[in-house]
Amino acid sequence: MFKPIFLATSLVLLNAQAMANNVILIIGDGMDDQQISIARNYLQGAQGQLVLDKMPVRGSVKVITVDEDNPSKKVYVADSANSASSIATGVNTSRGRISSTAKTNQHPVTIMELAKAKGLATGVVSTASVTDATPAAFISHSKHRGCEGPEQMEPGKLFYGMYKLDCDSDGRANGGKGSIAEQIVMGSTDVVLGGGLKHFDQESDYDSEHLLTKARVNGFSVLQDAQDLENIEGDRLLGLFSPSTMPVIWQGTKGAKAEKINGDLKAFSCEPNLGFNGMPTLQTMTEKALNTLARNDDGFILMVESASIDKQSHYRNPCGHIGELKQLDETVQFVLDFAKSHPDTLVLVTADHGHAAQIVPAGSLFGGQSTSLGRVALVDTPEGSQMAINYATSEGQAEEHTGVNVPIFGNDVAEGLVPSNLEQTDIFSIMKGYLDL
Amino acid sequence: MFKPIFLATSLVLLNAQAMANNVILIIGDGMDDQQISIARNYLQGAQGQLVLDKMPVRGSVKVITVDEDNPSKKVYVADSANSASSIATGVNTSRGRISSTAKTNQHPVTIMELAKAKGLATGVVSTASVTDATPAAFISHSKHRGCEGPEQMEPGKLFYGMYKLDCDSDGRANGGKGSIAEQIVMGSTDVVLGGGLKHFDQESDYDSEHLLTKARVNGFSVLQDAQDLENIEGDRLLGLFSPSTMPVIWQGTKGAKAEKINGDLKAFSCEPNLGFNGMPTLQTMTEKALNTLARNDDGFILMVESASIDKQSHYRNPCGHIGELKQLDETVQFVLDFAKSHPDTLVLVTADHGHAAQIVPAGSLFGGQSTSLGRVALVDTPEGSQMAINYATSEGQAEEHTGVNVPIFGNDVAEGLVPSNLEQTDIFSIMKGYLDL
């Protein structure tokens, strides 16, 4: 350890000369204040504190989405693609777009591209596929989040069976950048860890070379399980630990989720999800990424996404999103400790958009049972009470996002950099300014 | 106006000697981040700023409720009674209670009682009945929020037809403090302005004296309309401008509210509510209260409540709560200007609990129409877009509250006093500390 023997002002100057600045940005997908309150109640008790709660800087972030056909028109609810693009590029766009502009389909430069051009190391970690919207916006450009791998680049492919993708016009045969997976293996990002193997375990739609071969040729060590993550070193790492989204750590007792009220609701608590066995945790992936990136003398930027807060709220699975937020909170503690021993590290934690779940009274405020027509989960909390969670934005298979402001948290380095109220594009500017890009 | 001719440091010292400290606490009832985002989208546009957004200090407040029978057990959703009691007394309690303790029915001292004992002037302003839960918690003690006036003190009275009140055991005949209205007219609060005339236009259940007569005997000037508010001066003011809750400023076009989705939703915008005509605004009431209280050389504390954010969200009336938040935001601007000319004035703005309304996609994220089974409003915004608001916590007559953390905002005086994360009881401590009570 460096031992300070100078006055504080001298020390600051010395550090500025000796060390480069780093940024660690953690995104809890869908992690609005309801999600944080739900997780706190379960994990720490209503009066307890998450690691997030102890962070010294806190602000509120406006999430701005524009209409694809008329970009001057506002849309009041975002998806992860456009909101991550706002943070990654400083430019607001329309839903579904990956760091590309609404209507005009331009590719604004990402914070990762700016960092790489200045010699910084760059990385992303996610519990989703690394080709999923949030990581994709930091390390690729695409007309649509659905263009994840070679398979989707063929004309006429559907996005989750809902509507036709238009990926082929972004294909390399048409002068485009190709699928998100191909952009990752051909690109400059140093560390890419998460799920999504299925999008890489394919041949390129352009030159028929296997994407994992391309990755190795381009200098990546390819990791496929927790042992690889522990044992394999390299300046460039591509870790793909599950076919698509990584399994979550928790589930409701015997798989219980929220359901429609039909008589008395049956309370449940959370238990380990056996499907997670053998997976690396978000913290372990983040630790590996930091150890790798911190070797670069010119500093680094790392984006870490806890993806399944969103995905499990879509599925009305409270233990899924509580467990995922637990992973995020533990990772935040690890990152704050890292920043203590690397004092020029700006740590920001935020969400991309709001989500459906709401804490509602376990019995109605007006007497009698809850009468929500949505799905309700009654969760037994470790502090001995019951928390009712309402998911009531959709009758369909998945809940909707909401248009609420989301929180941002910062470590002490963020003091004076993060105002009490900002837009997601300001996060881009704050990171760019701090890294002097 | 006092003209500063000294150095800044001397000025601060001079002010500290010459002026007493003041606190203005503004509570938006049910004003969670969804409500703020909804109001911003309509009033200023998605990228605009409310006055609230410009306040330099922002934190997040945990709302703590306990079980009536087992106060060590947490309840995850508050009502306005227990949450206002936490702020007013620094003691958490159970739903329905007005500055009285769960199970043990003790009366913890309120911030207003502490202030009065030190010679400060005290006041409350509300757009609800001044006997309603939020103002009541600051200026009375009661077993239940329903014990508003003499009428409710008779045994066997029902609370909104839902369950039996137990007000008579708090009656003066039984050695109690009497109804909330009677406590106000017999009490020491200097300025009480809002709705709720019907609870005062009655004879006391104890001594048969009319409550308005009691008020006048106790030194109050009684004001009953906007002209009175403008013309009548006095050191003690009781203003009762409507029978119960004051009408709100806005309604949906021709009274439109959220409704169940049945075919295409019909969009509407907001128009003046004619029922508001002749009513004083929240800002006018606040101005009168400040002019009156600021005459006291020893300082003052004023609580201002914008009540109908909550009430109109219960009724699924977006224009009702947007207009009410407009009233609050204009009042905040007025109060911030007051604090500029009275620099030892701490301004805090917060909410008591979360509410049902959520901004959802105007069409589903997954294609097609929204499929919420709750009530949905499609609101045409002045910036030329459409905002969908979902109310889906209850099939019954009124929506429920939610258990989300609520925001707190502060002026520059609040810097260093309000941490990024706190509990409602901490607001009591911050005010107590600032006023040196």
PDB file of N, CA, C and O in Angstrom, chain A residues 127-133 135-136 144-153 157-160 165 167 178-186 192 194-206 209-215 222 224 238-246 311:
ATOM      1  N   THR A 127     -25.595 -10.272 -16.059  1.00  0.00           N
ATOM      2  CA  THR A 127     -26.242 -11.560 -15.782  1.00  0.00           C
ATOM      3  C   THR A 127     -27.194 -11.947 -16.915  1.00  0.00           C
ATOM      4  O   THR A 127     -27.766 -13.024 -16.892  1.00  0.00           O
ATOM      5  N   ALA A 128     -27.381 -11.055 -17.889  1.00  0.00           N
ATOM      6  CA  ALA A 128     -28.120 -11.396 -19.116  1.00  0.00           C
ATOM      7  C   ALA A 128     -27.129 -11.917 -20.151  1.00  0.00           C
ATOM      8  O   ALA A 128     -25.931 -12.012 -19.903  1.00  0.00           O
ATOM      9  N   SER A 129     -27.622 -12.237 -21.345  1.00  0.00           N
ATOM     10  CA  SER A 129     -26.736 -12.438 -22.488  1.00  0.00           C
ATOM     11  C   SER A 129     -25.927 -11.161 -22.665  1.00  0.00           C
ATOM     12  O   SER A 129     -26.471 -10.054 -22.534  1.00  0.00           O
ATOM     13  N   VAL A 130     -24.663 -11.318 -23.001  1.00  0.00           N
ATOM     14  CA  VAL A 130     -23.851 -10.111 -23.208  1.00  0.00           C
ATOM     15  C   VAL A 130     -24.295  -9.366 -24.466  1.00  0.00           C
ATOM     16  O   VAL A 130     -23.898  -8.217 -24.683  1.00  0.00           O
ATOM     17  N   THR A 131     -25.124 -10.012 -25.273  1.00  0.00           N
ATOM     18  CA  THR A 131     -25.721  -9.371 -26.455  1.00  0.00           C
ATOM     19  C   THR A 131     -27.061  -8.712 -26.139  1.00  0.00           C
ATOM     20  O   THR A 131     -27.695  -8.142 -27.036  1.00  0.00           O
ATOM     21  N   ASP A 132     -27.521  -8.825 -24.889  1.00  0.00           N
ATOM     22  CA  ASP A 132     -28.821  -8.249 -24.515  1.00  0.00           C
ATOM     23  C   ASP A 132     -28.720  -6.721 -24.513  1.00  0.00           C
ATOM     24  O   ASP A 132     -27.630  -6.139 -24.511  1.00  0.00           O
ATOM     25  N   ALA A 133     -29.878  -6.065 -24.461  1.00  0.00           N
ATOM     26  CA  ALA A 133     -29.945  -4.621 -24.744  1.00  0.00           C
ATOM     27  C   ALA A 133     -28.946  -3.778 -23.942  1.00  0.00           C
ATOM     28  O   ALA A 133     -28.243  -2.943 -24.518  1.00  0.00           O
ATOM     29  N   PRO A 135     -25.947  -4.395 -22.070  1.00  0.00           N
ATOM     30  CA  PRO A 135     -24.536  -4.459 -22.477  1.00  0.00           C
ATOM     31  C   PRO A 135     -24.354  -4.093 -23.943  1.00  0.00           C
ATOM     32  O   PRO A 135     -23.381  -3.399 -24.297  1.00  0.00           O
ATOM     33  N   ALA A 136     -25.274  -4.531 -24.804  1.00  0.00           N
ATOM     34  CA  ALA A 136     -25.130  -4.273 -26.245  1.00  0.00           C
ATOM     35  C   ALA A 136     -24.967  -2.780 -26.536  1.00  0.00           C
ATOM     36  O   ALA A 136     -24.162  -2.385 -27.389  1.00  0.00           O
ATOM     37  N   HIS A 144     -31.689  -2.661 -33.974  1.00  0.00           N
ATOM     38  CA  HIS A 144     -32.637  -3.289 -33.050  1.00  0.00           C
ATOM     39  C   HIS A 144     -31.937  -4.258 -32.107  1.00  0.00           C
ATOM     40  O   HIS A 144     -31.049  -5.014 -32.513  1.00  0.00           O
ATOM     41  N   ARG A 145     -32.384  -4.241 -30.855  1.00  0.00           N
ATOM     42  CA  ARG A 145     -31.854  -5.123 -29.813  1.00  0.00           C
ATOM     43  C   ARG A 145     -31.994  -6.600 -30.169  1.00  0.00           C
ATOM     44  O   ARG A 145     -31.275  -7.440 -29.633  1.00  0.00           O
ATOM     45  N   GLY A 146     -32.919  -6.898 -31.073  1.00  0.00           N
ATOM     46  CA  GLY A 146     -33.143  -8.302 -31.418  1.00  0.00           C
ATOM     47  C   GLY A 146     -32.071  -8.892 -32.320  1.00  0.00           C
ATOM     48  O   GLY A 146     -32.018 -10.115 -32.498  1.00  0.00           O
ATOM     49  N   CYS A 147     -31.182  -8.070 -32.863  1.00  0.00           N
ATOM     50  CA  CYS A 147     -30.166  -8.556 -33.813  1.00  0.00           C
ATOM     51  C   CYS A 147     -28.958  -9.111 -33.057  1.00  0.00           C
ATOM     52  O   CYS A 147     -27.818  -8.673 -33.259  1.00  0.00           O
ATOM     53  N   GLU A 148     -29.208 -10.058 -32.172  1.00  0.00           N
ATOM     54  CA  GLU A 148     -28.189 -10.496 -31.213  1.00  0.00           C
ATOM     55  C   GLU A 148     -27.100 -11.366 -31.819  1.00  0.00           C
ATOM     56  O   GLU A 148     -25.945 -11.286 -31.436  1.00  0.00           O
ATOM     57  N   GLY A 149     -27.478 -12.265 -32.739  1.00  0.00           N
ATOM     58  CA  GLY A 149     -26.475 -13.176 -33.293  1.00  0.00           C
ATOM     59  C   GLY A 149     -26.721 -13.426 -34.769  1.00  0.00           C
ATOM     60  O   GLY A 149     -27.691 -12.908 -35.347  1.00  0.00           O
ATOM     61  N   PRO A 150     -25.857 -14.222 -35.409  1.00  0.00           N
ATOM     62  CA  PRO A 150     -25.985 -14.485 -36.848  1.00  0.00           C
ATOM     63  C   PRO A 150     -27.381 -14.954 -37.256  1.00  0.00           C
ATOM     64  O   PRO A 150     -27.885 -14.562 -38.312  1.00  0.00           O
ATOM     65  N   GLU A 151     -28.010 -15.771 -36.394  1.00  0.00           N
ATOM     66  CA  GLU A 151     -29.308 -16.339 -36.740  1.00  0.00           C
ATOM     67  C   GLU A 151     -30.361 -15.262 -37.018  1.00  0.00           C
ATOM     68  O   GLU A 151     -31.213 -15.427 -37.899  1.00  0.00           O
ATOM     69  N   GLN A 152     -30.285 -14.175 -36.248  1.00  0.00           N
ATOM     70  CA  GLN A 152     -31.302 -13.118 -36.404  1.00  0.00           C
ATOM     71  C   GLN A 152     -31.051 -12.228 -37.630  1.00  0.00           C
ATOM     72  O   GLN A 152     -31.879 -11.380 -37.941  1.00  0.00           O
ATOM     73  N   MET A 153     -29.894 -12.411 -38.280  1.00  0.00           N
ATOM     74  CA  MET A 153     -29.553 -11.508 -39.389  1.00  0.00           C
ATOM     75  C   MET A 153     -30.246 -11.902 -40.693  1.00  0.00           C
ATOM     76  O   MET A 153     -30.252 -11.144 -41.656  1.00  0.00           O
ATOM     77  N   LYS A 157     -36.861 -12.601 -39.778  1.00  0.00           N
ATOM     78  CA  LYS A 157     -36.890 -13.194 -38.430  1.00  0.00           C
ATOM     79  C   LYS A 157     -37.799 -12.375 -37.512  1.00  0.00           C
ATOM     80  O   LYS A 157     -37.901 -11.157 -37.634  1.00  0.00           O
ATOM     81  N   LEU A 158     -38.443 -13.074 -36.568  1.00  0.00           N
ATOM     82  CA  LEU A 158     -39.354 -12.403 -35.644  1.00  0.00           C
ATOM     83  C   LEU A 158     -38.648 -12.083 -34.320  1.00  0.00           C
ATOM     84  O   LEU A 158     -37.739 -12.815 -33.893  1.00  0.00           O
ATOM     85  N   PHE A 159     -39.064 -10.983 -33.658  1.00  0.00           N
ATOM     86  CA  PHE A 159     -38.567 -10.647 -32.316  1.00  0.00           C
ATOM     87  C   PHE A 159     -39.512 -11.281 -31.308  1.00  0.00           C
ATOM     88  O   PHE A 159     -40.656 -10.836 -31.152  1.00  0.00           O
ATOM     89  N   TYR A 160     -39.053 -12.318 -30.634  1.00  0.00           N
ATOM     90  CA  TYR A 160     -39.870 -13.061 -29.669  1.00  0.00           C
ATOM     91  C   TYR A 160     -41.264 -13.377 -30.216  1.00  0.00           C
ATOM     92  O   TYR A 160     -42.248 -13.315 -29.463  1.00  0.00           O
ATOM     93  N   LEU A 165     -38.177  -8.451 -37.333  1.00  0.00           N
ATOM     94  CA  LEU A 165     -36.938  -7.681 -37.197  1.00  0.00           C
ATOM     95  C   LEU A 165     -36.487  -7.214 -38.583  1.00  0.00           C
ATOM     96  O   LEU A 165     -36.896  -7.769 -39.600  1.00  0.00           O
ATOM     97  N   CYS A 167     -32.974  -6.870 -39.325  1.00  0.00           N
ATOM     98  CA  CYS A 167     -31.544  -6.930 -38.997  1.00  0.00           C
ATOM     99  C   CYS A 167     -30.675  -6.997 -40.247  1.00  0.00           C
ATOM    100  O   CYS A 167     -29.528  -6.534 -40.231  1.00  0.00           O
ATOM    101  N   GLY A 178     -22.957  -5.856 -38.753  1.00  0.00           N
ATOM    102  CA  GLY A 178     -23.250  -7.239 -38.415  1.00  0.00           C
ATOM    103  C   GLY A 178     -23.974  -7.376 -37.095  1.00  0.00           C
ATOM    104  O   GLY A 178     -24.323  -6.384 -36.442  1.00  0.00           O
ATOM    105  N   SER A 179     -24.213  -8.616 -36.704  1.00  0.00           N
ATOM    106  CA  SER A 179     -24.946  -8.890 -35.465  1.00  0.00           C
ATOM    107  C   SER A 179     -24.172  -8.357 -34.263  1.00  0.00           C
ATOM    108  O   SER A 179     -22.968  -8.097 -34.336  1.00  0.00           O
ATOM    109  N   ILE A 180     -24.893  -8.216 -33.141  1.00  0.00           N
ATOM    110  CA  ILE A 180     -24.260  -7.717 -31.910  1.00  0.00           C
ATOM    111  C   ILE A 180     -23.140  -8.663 -31.476  1.00  0.00           C
ATOM    112  O   ILE A 180     -22.047  -8.227 -31.106  1.00  0.00           O
ATOM    113  N   ALA A 181     -23.375  -9.972 -31.556  1.00  0.00           N
ATOM    114  CA  ALA A 181     -22.339 -10.941 -31.163  1.00  0.00           C
ATOM    115  C   ALA A 181     -21.101 -10.787 -32.051  1.00  0.00           C
ATOM    116  O   ALA A 181     -19.963 -10.811 -31.559  1.00  0.00           O
ATOM    117  N   GLU A 182     -21.312 -10.626 -33.338  1.00  0.00           N
ATOM    118  CA  GLU A 182     -20.162 -10.482 -34.239  1.00  0.00           C
ATOM    119  C   GLU A 182     -19.402  -9.185 -33.954  1.00  0.00           C
ATOM    120  O   GLU A 182     -18.172  -9.136 -34.009  1.00  0.00           O
ATOM    121  N   GLN A 183     -20.149  -8.118 -33.634  1.00  0.00           N
ATOM    122  CA  GLN A 183     -19.473  -6.858 -33.273  1.00  0.00           C
ATOM    123  C   GLN A 183     -18.627  -7.032 -32.012  1.00  0.00           C
ATOM    124  O   GLN A 183     -17.561  -6.425 -31.880  1.00  0.00           O
ATOM    125  N   ILE A 184     -19.104  -7.871 -31.079  1.00  0.00           N
ATOM    126  CA  ILE A 184     -18.333  -8.090 -29.842  1.00  0.00           C
ATOM    127  C   ILE A 184     -17.031  -8.839 -30.135  1.00  0.00           C
ATOM    128  O   ILE A 184     -15.956  -8.420 -29.706  1.00  0.00           O
ATOM    129  N   VAL A 185     -17.113  -9.919 -30.892  1.00  0.00           N
ATOM    130  CA  VAL A 185     -15.889 -10.716 -31.132  1.00  0.00           C
ATOM    131  C   VAL A 185     -14.908  -9.985 -32.052  1.00  0.00           C
ATOM    132  O   VAL A 185     -13.693 -10.191 -31.962  1.00  0.00           O
ATOM    133  N   MET A 186     -15.417  -9.127 -32.933  1.00  0.00           N
ATOM    134  CA  MET A 186     -14.545  -8.346 -33.826  1.00  0.00           C
ATOM    135  C   MET A 186     -14.115  -7.024 -33.188  1.00  0.00           C
ATOM    136  O   MET A 186     -13.270  -6.316 -33.744  1.00  0.00           O
ATOM    137  N   VAL A 192     -15.624  -9.161 -21.568  1.00  0.00           N
ATOM    138  CA  VAL A 192     -17.066  -9.319 -21.799  1.00  0.00           C
ATOM    139  C   VAL A 192     -17.484 -10.604 -21.086  1.00  0.00           C
ATOM    140  O   VAL A 192     -17.122 -11.701 -21.515  1.00  0.00           O
ATOM    141  N   GLY A 194     -20.706 -12.827 -19.091  1.00  0.00           N
ATOM    142  CA  GLY A 194     -22.133 -12.955 -18.814  1.00  0.00           C
ATOM    143  C   GLY A 194     -22.710 -14.205 -19.431  1.00  0.00           C
ATOM    144  O   GLY A 194     -22.046 -15.238 -19.548  1.00  0.00           O
ATOM    145  N   GLY A 195     -23.978 -14.114 -19.861  1.00  0.00           N
ATOM    146  CA  GLY A 195     -24.625 -15.217 -20.552  1.00  0.00           C
ATOM    147  C   GLY A 195     -24.627 -14.983 -22.054  1.00  0.00           C
ATOM    148  O   GLY A 195     -23.987 -14.062 -22.557  1.00  0.00           O
ATOM    149  N   GLY A 196     -25.340 -15.869 -22.783  1.00  0.00           N
ATOM    150  CA  GLY A 196     -25.542 -15.639 -24.210  1.00  0.00           C
ATOM    151  C   GLY A 196     -24.709 -16.486 -25.145  1.00  0.00           C
ATOM    152  O   GLY A 196     -24.564 -16.141 -26.322  1.00  0.00           O
ATOM    153  N   LEU A 197     -24.200 -17.622 -24.651  1.00  0.00           N
ATOM    154  CA  LEU A 197     -23.358 -18.491 -25.493  1.00  0.00           C
ATOM    155  C   LEU A 197     -24.027 -18.827 -26.828  1.00  0.00           C
ATOM    156  O   LEU A 197     -23.371 -18.900 -27.870  1.00  0.00           O
ATOM    157  N   LYS A 198     -25.349 -19.029 -26.791  1.00  0.00           N
ATOM    158  CA  LYS A 198     -26.026 -19.490 -28.010  1.00  0.00           C
ATOM    159  C   LYS A 198     -25.857 -18.524 -29.185  1.00  0.00           C
ATOM    160  O   LYS A 198     -25.883 -18.936 -30.341  1.00  0.00           O
ATOM    161  N   HIS A 199     -25.659 -17.243 -28.883  1.00  0.00           N
ATOM    162  CA  HIS A 199     -25.500 -16.271 -29.977  1.00  0.00           C
ATOM    163  C   HIS A 199     -24.090 -16.285 -30.564  1.00  0.00           C
ATOM    164  O   HIS A 199     -23.848 -15.722 -31.627  1.00  0.00           O
ATOM    165  N   PHE A 200     -23.141 -16.935 -29.855  1.00  0.00           N
ATOM    166  CA  PHE A 200     -21.745 -16.998 -30.295  1.00  0.00           C
ATOM    167  C   PHE A 200     -21.371 -18.370 -30.827  1.00  0.00           C
ATOM    168  O   PHE A 200     -20.384 -18.504 -31.551  1.00  0.00           O
ATOM    169  N   ASP A 201     -22.136 -19.352 -30.434  1.00  0.00           N
ATOM    170  CA  ASP A 201     -21.834 -20.729 -30.841  1.00  0.00           C
ATOM    171  C   ASP A 201     -22.469 -20.970 -32.209  1.00  0.00           C
ATOM    172  O   ASP A 201     -23.258 -21.895 -32.409  1.00  0.00           O
ATOM    173  N   GLN A 202     -22.119 -20.094 -33.135  1.00  0.00           N
ATOM    174  CA  GLN A 202     -22.696 -20.090 -34.489  1.00  0.00           C
ATOM    175  C   GLN A 202     -21.634 -19.596 -35.454  1.00  0.00           C
ATOM    176  O   GLN A 202     -20.680 -18.926 -35.064  1.00  0.00           O
ATOM    177  N   GLU A 203     -21.864 -19.925 -36.730  1.00  0.00           N
ATOM    178  CA  GLU A 203     -21.015 -19.346 -37.768  1.00  0.00           C
ATOM    179  C   GLU A 203     -21.565 -17.980 -38.173  1.00  0.00           C
ATOM    180  O   GLU A 203     -22.770 -17.754 -38.136  1.00  0.00           O
ATOM    181  N   SER A 204     -20.653 -17.116 -38.571  1.00  0.00           N
ATOM    182  CA  SER A 204     -21.043 -15.785 -39.030  1.00  0.00           C
ATOM    183  C   SER A 204     -21.956 -15.889 -40.248  1.00  0.00           C
ATOM    184  O   SER A 204     -21.738 -16.721 -41.135  1.00  0.00           O
ATOM    185  N   ASP A 205     -22.990 -15.065 -40.298  1.00  0.00           N
ATOM    186  CA  ASP A 205     -23.880 -15.023 -41.452  1.00  0.00           C
ATOM    187  C   ASP A 205     -23.174 -14.412 -42.663  1.00  0.00           C
ATOM    188  O   ASP A 205     -23.647 -14.524 -43.787  1.00  0.00           O
ATOM    189  N   TYR A 206     -22.012 -13.809 -42.444  1.00  0.00           N
ATOM    190  CA  TYR A 206     -21.311 -13.097 -43.528  1.00  0.00           C
ATOM    191  C   TYR A 206     -20.199 -13.946 -44.133  1.00  0.00           C
ATOM    192  O   TYR A 206     -20.157 -14.168 -45.343  1.00  0.00           O
ATOM    193  N   GLU A 209     -17.332 -18.001 -40.719  1.00  0.00           N
ATOM    194  CA  GLU A 209     -16.371 -18.366 -39.673  1.00  0.00           C
ATOM    195  C   GLU A 209     -17.120 -18.428 -38.331  1.00  0.00           C
ATOM    196  O   GLU A 209     -17.985 -17.586 -38.053  1.00  0.00           O
ATOM    197  N   HIS A 210     -16.785 -19.426 -37.504  1.00  0.00           N
ATOM    198  CA  HIS A 210     -17.448 -19.564 -36.202  1.00  0.00           C
ATOM    199  C   HIS A 210     -17.087 -18.369 -35.328  1.00  0.00           C
ATOM    200  O   HIS A 210     -15.928 -17.958 -35.273  1.00  0.00           O
ATOM    201  N   LEU A 211     -18.066 -17.840 -34.606  1.00  0.00           N
ATOM    202  CA  LEU A 211     -17.812 -16.610 -33.834  1.00  0.00           C
ATOM    203  C   LEU A 211     -16.794 -16.825 -32.719  1.00  0.00           C
ATOM    204  O   LEU A 211     -16.014 -15.921 -32.412  1.00  0.00           O
ATOM    205  N   LEU A 212     -16.783 -18.015 -32.111  1.00  0.00           N
ATOM    206  CA  LEU A 212     -15.800 -18.250 -31.040  1.00  0.00           C
ATOM    207  C   LEU A 212     -14.382 -18.346 -31.610  1.00  0.00           C
ATOM    208  O   LEU A 212     -13.411 -17.964 -30.949  1.00  0.00           O
ATOM    209  N   THR A 213     -14.249 -18.853 -32.845  1.00  0.00           N
ATOM    210  CA  THR A 213     -12.947 -18.841 -33.532  1.00  0.00           C
ATOM    211  C   THR A 213     -12.509 -17.402 -33.792  1.00  0.00           C
ATOM    212  O   THR A 213     -11.366 -17.016 -33.522  1.00  0.00           O
ATOM    213  N   LYS A 214     -13.438 -16.619 -34.299  1.00  0.00           N
ATOM    214  CA  LYS A 214     -13.149 -15.186 -34.510  1.00  0.00           C
ATOM    215  C   LYS A 214     -12.686 -14.537 -33.208  1.00  0.00           C
ATOM    216  O   LYS A 214     -11.746 -13.724 -33.199  1.00  0.00           O
ATOM    217  N   ALA A 215     -13.369 -14.872 -32.108  1.00  0.00           N
ATOM    218  CA  ALA A 215     -13.017 -14.266 -30.818  1.00  0.00           C
ATOM    219  C   ALA A 215     -11.567 -14.602 -30.456  1.00  0.00           C
ATOM    220  O   ALA A 215     -10.791 -13.728 -30.064  1.00  0.00           O
ATOM    221  N   VAL A 222     -11.577 -17.517 -24.246  1.00  0.00           N
ATOM    222  CA  VAL A 222     -13.010 -17.801 -24.113  1.00  0.00           C
ATOM    223  C   VAL A 222     -13.234 -18.673 -22.879  1.00  0.00           C
ATOM    224  O   VAL A 222     -12.626 -19.741 -22.734  1.00  0.00           O
ATOM    225  N   GLN A 224     -16.038 -20.618 -20.291  1.00  0.00           N
ATOM    226  CA  GLN A 224     -17.399 -21.139 -20.392  1.00  0.00           C
ATOM    227  C   GLN A 224     -17.987 -21.650 -19.081  1.00  0.00           C
ATOM    228  O   GLN A 224     -19.139 -22.078 -19.043  1.00  0.00           O
ATOM    229  N   LEU A 238     -13.584 -13.328 -22.962  1.00  0.00           N
ATOM    230  CA  LEU A 238     -14.989 -13.465 -23.354  1.00  0.00           C
ATOM    231  C   LEU A 238     -15.554 -14.649 -22.574  1.00  0.00           C
ATOM    232  O   LEU A 238     -15.219 -15.802 -22.851  1.00  0.00           O
ATOM    233  N   GLY A 239     -16.371 -14.331 -21.569  1.00  0.00           N
ATOM    234  CA  GLY A 239     -16.956 -15.381 -20.734  1.00  0.00           C
ATOM    235  C   GLY A 239     -18.429 -15.525 -21.033  1.00  0.00           C
ATOM    236  O   GLY A 239     -19.184 -14.558 -20.951  1.00  0.00           O
ATOM    237  N   LEU A 240     -18.841 -16.730 -21.383  1.00  0.00           N
ATOM    238  CA  LEU A 240     -20.241 -16.991 -21.757  1.00  0.00           C
ATOM    239  C   LEU A 240     -20.703 -18.195 -20.945  1.00  0.00           C
ATOM    240  O   LEU A 240     -20.447 -19.338 -21.310  1.00  0.00           O
ATOM    241  N   PHE A 241     -21.361 -17.935 -19.828  1.00  0.00           N
ATOM    242  CA  PHE A 241     -21.565 -18.963 -18.813  1.00  0.00           C
ATOM    243  C   PHE A 241     -22.923 -19.653 -18.884  1.00  0.00           C
ATOM    244  O   PHE A 241     -23.201 -20.542 -18.082  1.00  0.00           O
ATOM    245  N   SER A 242     -23.757 -19.228 -19.788  1.00  0.00           N
ATOM    246  CA  SER A 242     -25.051 -19.902 -19.978  1.00  0.00           C
ATOM    247  C   SER A 242     -25.529 -19.612 -21.400  1.00  0.00           C
ATOM    248  O   SER A 242     -25.064 -18.659 -22.028  1.00  0.00           O
ATOM    249  N   PRO A 243     -26.456 -20.405 -21.920  1.00  0.00           N
ATOM    250  CA  PRO A 243     -26.909 -20.207 -23.299  1.00  0.00           C
ATOM    251  C   PRO A 243     -27.503 -18.811 -23.529  1.00  0.00           C
ATOM    252  O   PRO A 243     -27.227 -18.173 -24.535  1.00  0.00           O
ATOM    253  N   SER A 244     -28.342 -18.344 -22.594  1.00  0.00           N
ATOM    254  CA  SER A 244     -28.886 -16.980 -22.736  1.00  0.00           C
ATOM    255  C   SER A 244     -28.766 -16.277 -21.379  1.00  0.00           C
ATOM    256  O   SER A 244     -27.655 -16.172 -20.864  1.00  0.00           O
ATOM    257  N   THR A 245     -29.855 -15.780 -20.801  1.00  0.00           N
ATOM    258  CA  THR A 245     -29.791 -15.128 -19.483  1.00  0.00           C
ATOM    259  C   THR A 245     -29.289 -16.123 -18.436  1.00  0.00           C
ATOM    260  O   THR A 245     -29.698 -17.292 -18.450  1.00  0.00           O
ATOM    261  N   MET A 246     -28.413 -15.685 -17.547  1.00  0.00           N
ATOM    262  CA  MET A 246     -27.940 -16.582 -16.487  1.00  0.00           C
ATOM    263  C   MET A 246     -29.070 -16.845 -15.487  1.00  0.00           C
ATOM    264  O   MET A 246     -29.875 -15.965 -15.205  1.00  0.00           O
ATOM    265  N   LYS A 311     -36.083  -8.779 -15.535  1.00  0.00           N
ATOM    266  CA  LYS A 311     -36.670  -9.980 -16.156  1.00  0.00           C
ATOM    267  C   LYS A 311     -37.595 -10.710 -15.179  1.00  0.00           C
ATOM    268  O   LYS A 311     -38.663 -11.187 -15.552  1.00  0.00           O
TER     269      LYS A 311
END
